[in-house]
Short mmCIF file of C-alpha atoms in Angstrom, two decimals:
data_model
loop_
_atom_site.label_atom_id
_atom_site.label_comp_id
_atom_site.label_asym_id
_atom_site.label_seq_id
_atom_site.Cartn_x
_atom_site.Cartn_y
_atom_site.Cartn_z
CA MET A 1 3.24 -61.02 55.54
CA TRP A 2 5.16 -62.93 52.93
CA LEU A 3 3.66 -66.26 51.83
CA ASP A 4 6.15 -68.59 50.12
CA LEU A 5 4.39 -70.66 47.45
CA HIS A 6 7.34 -72.50 45.89
CA GLU A 7 5.97 -75.83 47.22
CA ILE A 8 2.67 -75.57 45.32
CA ILE A 9 3.45 -73.53 42.18
CA GLU A 10 4.43 -76.55 40.05
CA MET A 11 2.13 -79.10 41.72
CA PRO A 12 -1.55 -78.98 40.65
CA GLY A 13 -3.98 -80.16 43.30
CA THR A 14 -1.94 -78.80 46.21
CA SER A 15 -2.65 -75.89 48.53
CA LYS A 16 -1.08 -73.83 51.30
CA ALA A 17 -3.04 -72.50 54.28
CA PHE A 18 -2.77 -69.07 55.87
CA ASP A 19 -4.11 -67.42 59.02
CA VAL A 20 -3.05 -63.81 59.47
CA GLU A 21 -4.04 -60.63 61.32
CA LEU A 22 -4.30 -57.52 59.14
CA ASP A 23 -2.82 -54.12 59.99
CA GLU A 24 -5.68 -52.10 61.50
CA ALA A 25 -4.09 -48.74 60.73
CA ARG A 26 -4.06 -49.45 56.99
CA LEU A 27 -7.78 -50.30 56.97
CA CYS A 28 -9.17 -47.35 58.96
CA THR A 29 -11.02 -44.69 56.99
CA GLN A 30 -13.10 -41.63 57.83
CA SER A 31 -16.07 -43.93 58.51
CA ILE A 32 -14.16 -46.88 60.02
CA ARG A 33 -12.63 -45.48 63.21
CA GLY A 34 -11.15 -48.70 64.57
CA PHE A 35 -11.56 -52.36 65.29
CA LYS A 36 -12.53 -54.24 68.45
CA GLU A 37 -9.71 -56.66 67.63
CA PRO A 38 -7.43 -56.91 64.59
CA PRO A 39 -9.17 -58.11 61.41
CA ARG A 40 -8.30 -61.74 60.67
CA ALA A 41 -7.97 -63.53 57.34
CA GLN A 42 -8.03 -67.30 57.02
CA GLY A 43 -7.92 -69.50 53.98
CA ARG A 44 -5.64 -71.20 51.49
CA VAL A 45 -3.90 -70.66 48.20
CA GLU A 46 -4.92 -73.49 45.87
CA ASN A 47 -3.23 -74.72 42.70
CA THR A 48 -5.95 -75.98 40.39
CA VAL A 49 -4.49 -77.20 37.09
CA GLY A 50 -1.69 -74.65 37.29
CA VAL A 51 -3.91 -71.71 38.29
CA LEU A 52 -3.28 -70.26 41.75
CA THR A 53 -6.29 -68.89 43.62
CA LEU A 54 -6.40 -67.37 47.08
CA ARG A 55 -9.63 -68.48 48.81
CA GLY A 56 -10.87 -67.73 52.29
CA GLU A 57 -12.52 -65.08 54.40
CA ILE A 58 -11.65 -61.85 56.18
CA SER A 59 -13.63 -61.14 59.33
CA ALA A 60 -13.63 -57.86 61.23
CA GLU A 61 -15.56 -56.25 64.07
CA MET A 62 -15.41 -52.55 63.25
CA GLN A 63 -16.22 -49.39 65.15
CA CYS A 64 -17.80 -47.01 62.65
CA VAL A 65 -19.22 -43.51 62.61
CA CYS A 66 -22.52 -42.91 60.83
CA ASP A 67 -22.11 -40.77 57.73
CA ARG A 68 -25.50 -39.08 58.33
CA CYS A 69 -25.74 -38.46 62.07
CA GLY A 70 -22.19 -38.97 63.39
CA THR A 71 -23.18 -41.66 65.92
CA LEU A 72 -20.60 -44.32 66.76
CA PHE A 73 -21.78 -47.89 66.19
CA ASP A 74 -20.37 -51.40 65.82
CA ARG A 75 -20.50 -53.35 62.56
CA GLU A 76 -19.36 -56.86 61.74
CA LYS A 77 -17.92 -57.39 58.27
CA ARG A 78 -17.12 -60.60 56.40
CA VAL A 79 -15.36 -60.59 53.04
CA GLU A 80 -15.32 -63.78 50.97
CA LEU A 81 -12.03 -64.18 49.12
CA ALA A 82 -11.50 -65.62 45.65
CA ALA A 83 -8.47 -63.78 44.26
CA PRO A 84 -6.45 -65.15 41.33
CA LEU A 85 -2.65 -65.00 41.55
CA ALA A 86 -0.45 -64.85 38.44
CA ALA A 87 3.29 -65.36 37.98
CA ASP A 88 3.65 -63.47 34.71
CA LEU A 89 1.44 -60.48 33.97
CA PRO A 90 2.22 -58.77 30.65
CA GLU A 91 3.47 -55.19 31.02
CA GLY A 92 0.52 -52.78 30.87
CA ALA A 93 -2.09 -55.55 30.56
CA GLU A 94 -5.20 -55.23 32.69
CA SER A 95 -5.93 -58.19 34.90
CA ASP A 96 -7.86 -59.01 38.05
CA ALA A 97 -4.99 -61.24 39.16
CA PHE A 98 -2.52 -60.24 41.84
CA PRO A 99 1.11 -60.63 40.75
CA LEU A 100 3.46 -63.13 42.33
CA ASP A 101 6.90 -61.90 43.27
CA GLY A 102 9.15 -64.80 42.42
CA ASN A 103 7.78 -67.83 44.26
CA GLY A 104 5.60 -65.97 46.71
CA VAL A 105 3.14 -63.16 47.32
CA ASP A 106 2.79 -60.27 49.76
CA LEU A 107 -0.29 -61.65 51.46
CA SER A 108 -1.00 -58.48 53.47
CA GLU A 109 -1.20 -56.38 50.30
CA VAL A 110 -3.61 -58.80 48.60
CA LEU A 111 -5.85 -59.11 51.68
CA GLU A 112 -5.92 -55.37 52.40
CA THR A 113 -6.82 -54.65 48.77
CA CYS A 114 -9.66 -57.20 48.87
CA PHE A 115 -10.98 -55.70 52.12
CA ILE A 116 -10.85 -52.12 50.81
CA LEU A 117 -12.54 -53.06 47.52
CA GLU A 118 -15.44 -54.57 49.51
CA THR A 119 -15.80 -51.52 51.77
CA GLU A 120 -19.10 -49.67 51.50
CA SER A 121 -19.07 -46.11 50.16
CA ARG A 122 -20.96 -44.93 53.25
CA TYR A 123 -21.77 -46.37 56.65
CA LEU A 124 -25.13 -45.78 58.31
CA CYS A 125 -25.98 -46.60 61.93
CA ARG A 126 -29.27 -47.96 60.63
CA GLU A 127 -30.93 -48.13 57.23
CA ASP A 128 -33.51 -45.44 58.03
CA CYS A 129 -31.10 -42.96 59.69
CA LYS A 130 -32.63 -39.47 59.55
CA GLY A 131 -29.36 -37.60 60.03
CA LEU A 132 -28.94 -34.17 61.65
CA CYS A 133 -31.09 -31.06 61.44
CA PRO A 134 -29.26 -28.67 59.08
CA ILE A 135 -30.29 -25.69 61.22
CA CYS A 136 -29.74 -26.70 64.87
CA GLY A 137 -27.71 -29.90 64.46
CA ARG A 138 -30.03 -32.10 66.53
CA ASN A 139 -29.91 -35.83 65.82
CA LEU A 140 -33.29 -36.43 64.15
CA ASN A 141 -33.19 -40.12 65.14
CA ASP A 142 -33.79 -38.93 68.74
CA GLY A 143 -36.90 -36.94 67.76
CA THR A 144 -37.91 -33.91 65.76
CA CYS A 145 -36.67 -30.41 66.48
CA ALA A 146 -38.58 -27.10 66.60
CA CYS A 147 -36.77 -25.57 63.63
CA LYS A 148 -38.83 -24.28 60.73
CA PRO A 149 -37.35 -24.93 57.33
CA PRO A 150 -36.06 -21.75 55.71
CA PRO A 151 -38.38 -20.29 53.07
CA ASP A 152 -37.57 -21.00 49.47
CA PRO A 153 -35.79 -17.81 48.23
CA ARG A 154 -37.56 -18.16 44.88
CA LEU A 155 -40.87 -17.57 46.66
CA ALA A 156 -39.76 -14.65 48.89
CA VAL A 157 -41.68 -12.08 46.83
CA LEU A 158 -44.89 -14.06 47.25
CA GLY A 159 -44.29 -14.15 51.01
CA GLN A 160 -44.28 -10.35 51.06
CA LEU A 161 -47.79 -10.35 49.61
CA LEU A 162 -49.04 -12.24 52.65
CA GLU A 163 -47.47 -9.88 55.20
CA PRO A 164 -50.14 -7.54 56.66
CA ASP A 165 -47.81 -4.53 56.99
CA ALA A 166 -46.35 -4.76 53.51
CA PRO A 167 -46.30 -1.47 51.56
CA GLU A 168 -49.20 -1.00 49.14
CA ASP A 169 -47.09 -0.79 46.00
CA THR A 170 -45.72 -4.37 46.48
CA ARG A 171 -49.21 -5.87 46.67
CA GLY A 172 -49.86 -5.14 43.00
CA THR A 173 -53.06 -3.06 43.49
#
């Protein structure tokens, strides 16, 4: 969504409001499978002494998949916005500011970037998620399984010493 800012660029103390739905498809990831309703961003672009700042909030009700156990769960996410906008960014200069394109800004691009930068690296259905058994695949949050952990291969020779039918020459007598 294009937001025309020509009215406030040269007038300190002014602002322009926005209320926009974000494109769900561009925000889905391997862990975020969908949204209950489109994510919404509300706020304003403020001109404070010639500096433009986008302020507001993005709210989303997401449907996620746990990165440990694969369970689907719902998560609410709120992202506070405070993104600087700049008309002239020097070529190759690093800046946290989003560039203006003439007298406006591609609001969707700025908001999607802010949302993605605030996305967690992993999503868990709960903080103490136990994940899946690596042997049988059972969800360990539902209870333990009967699998025995595989023996440490570094100790396999010692295990042979404990076997009653092991050949005599491996017992070191």
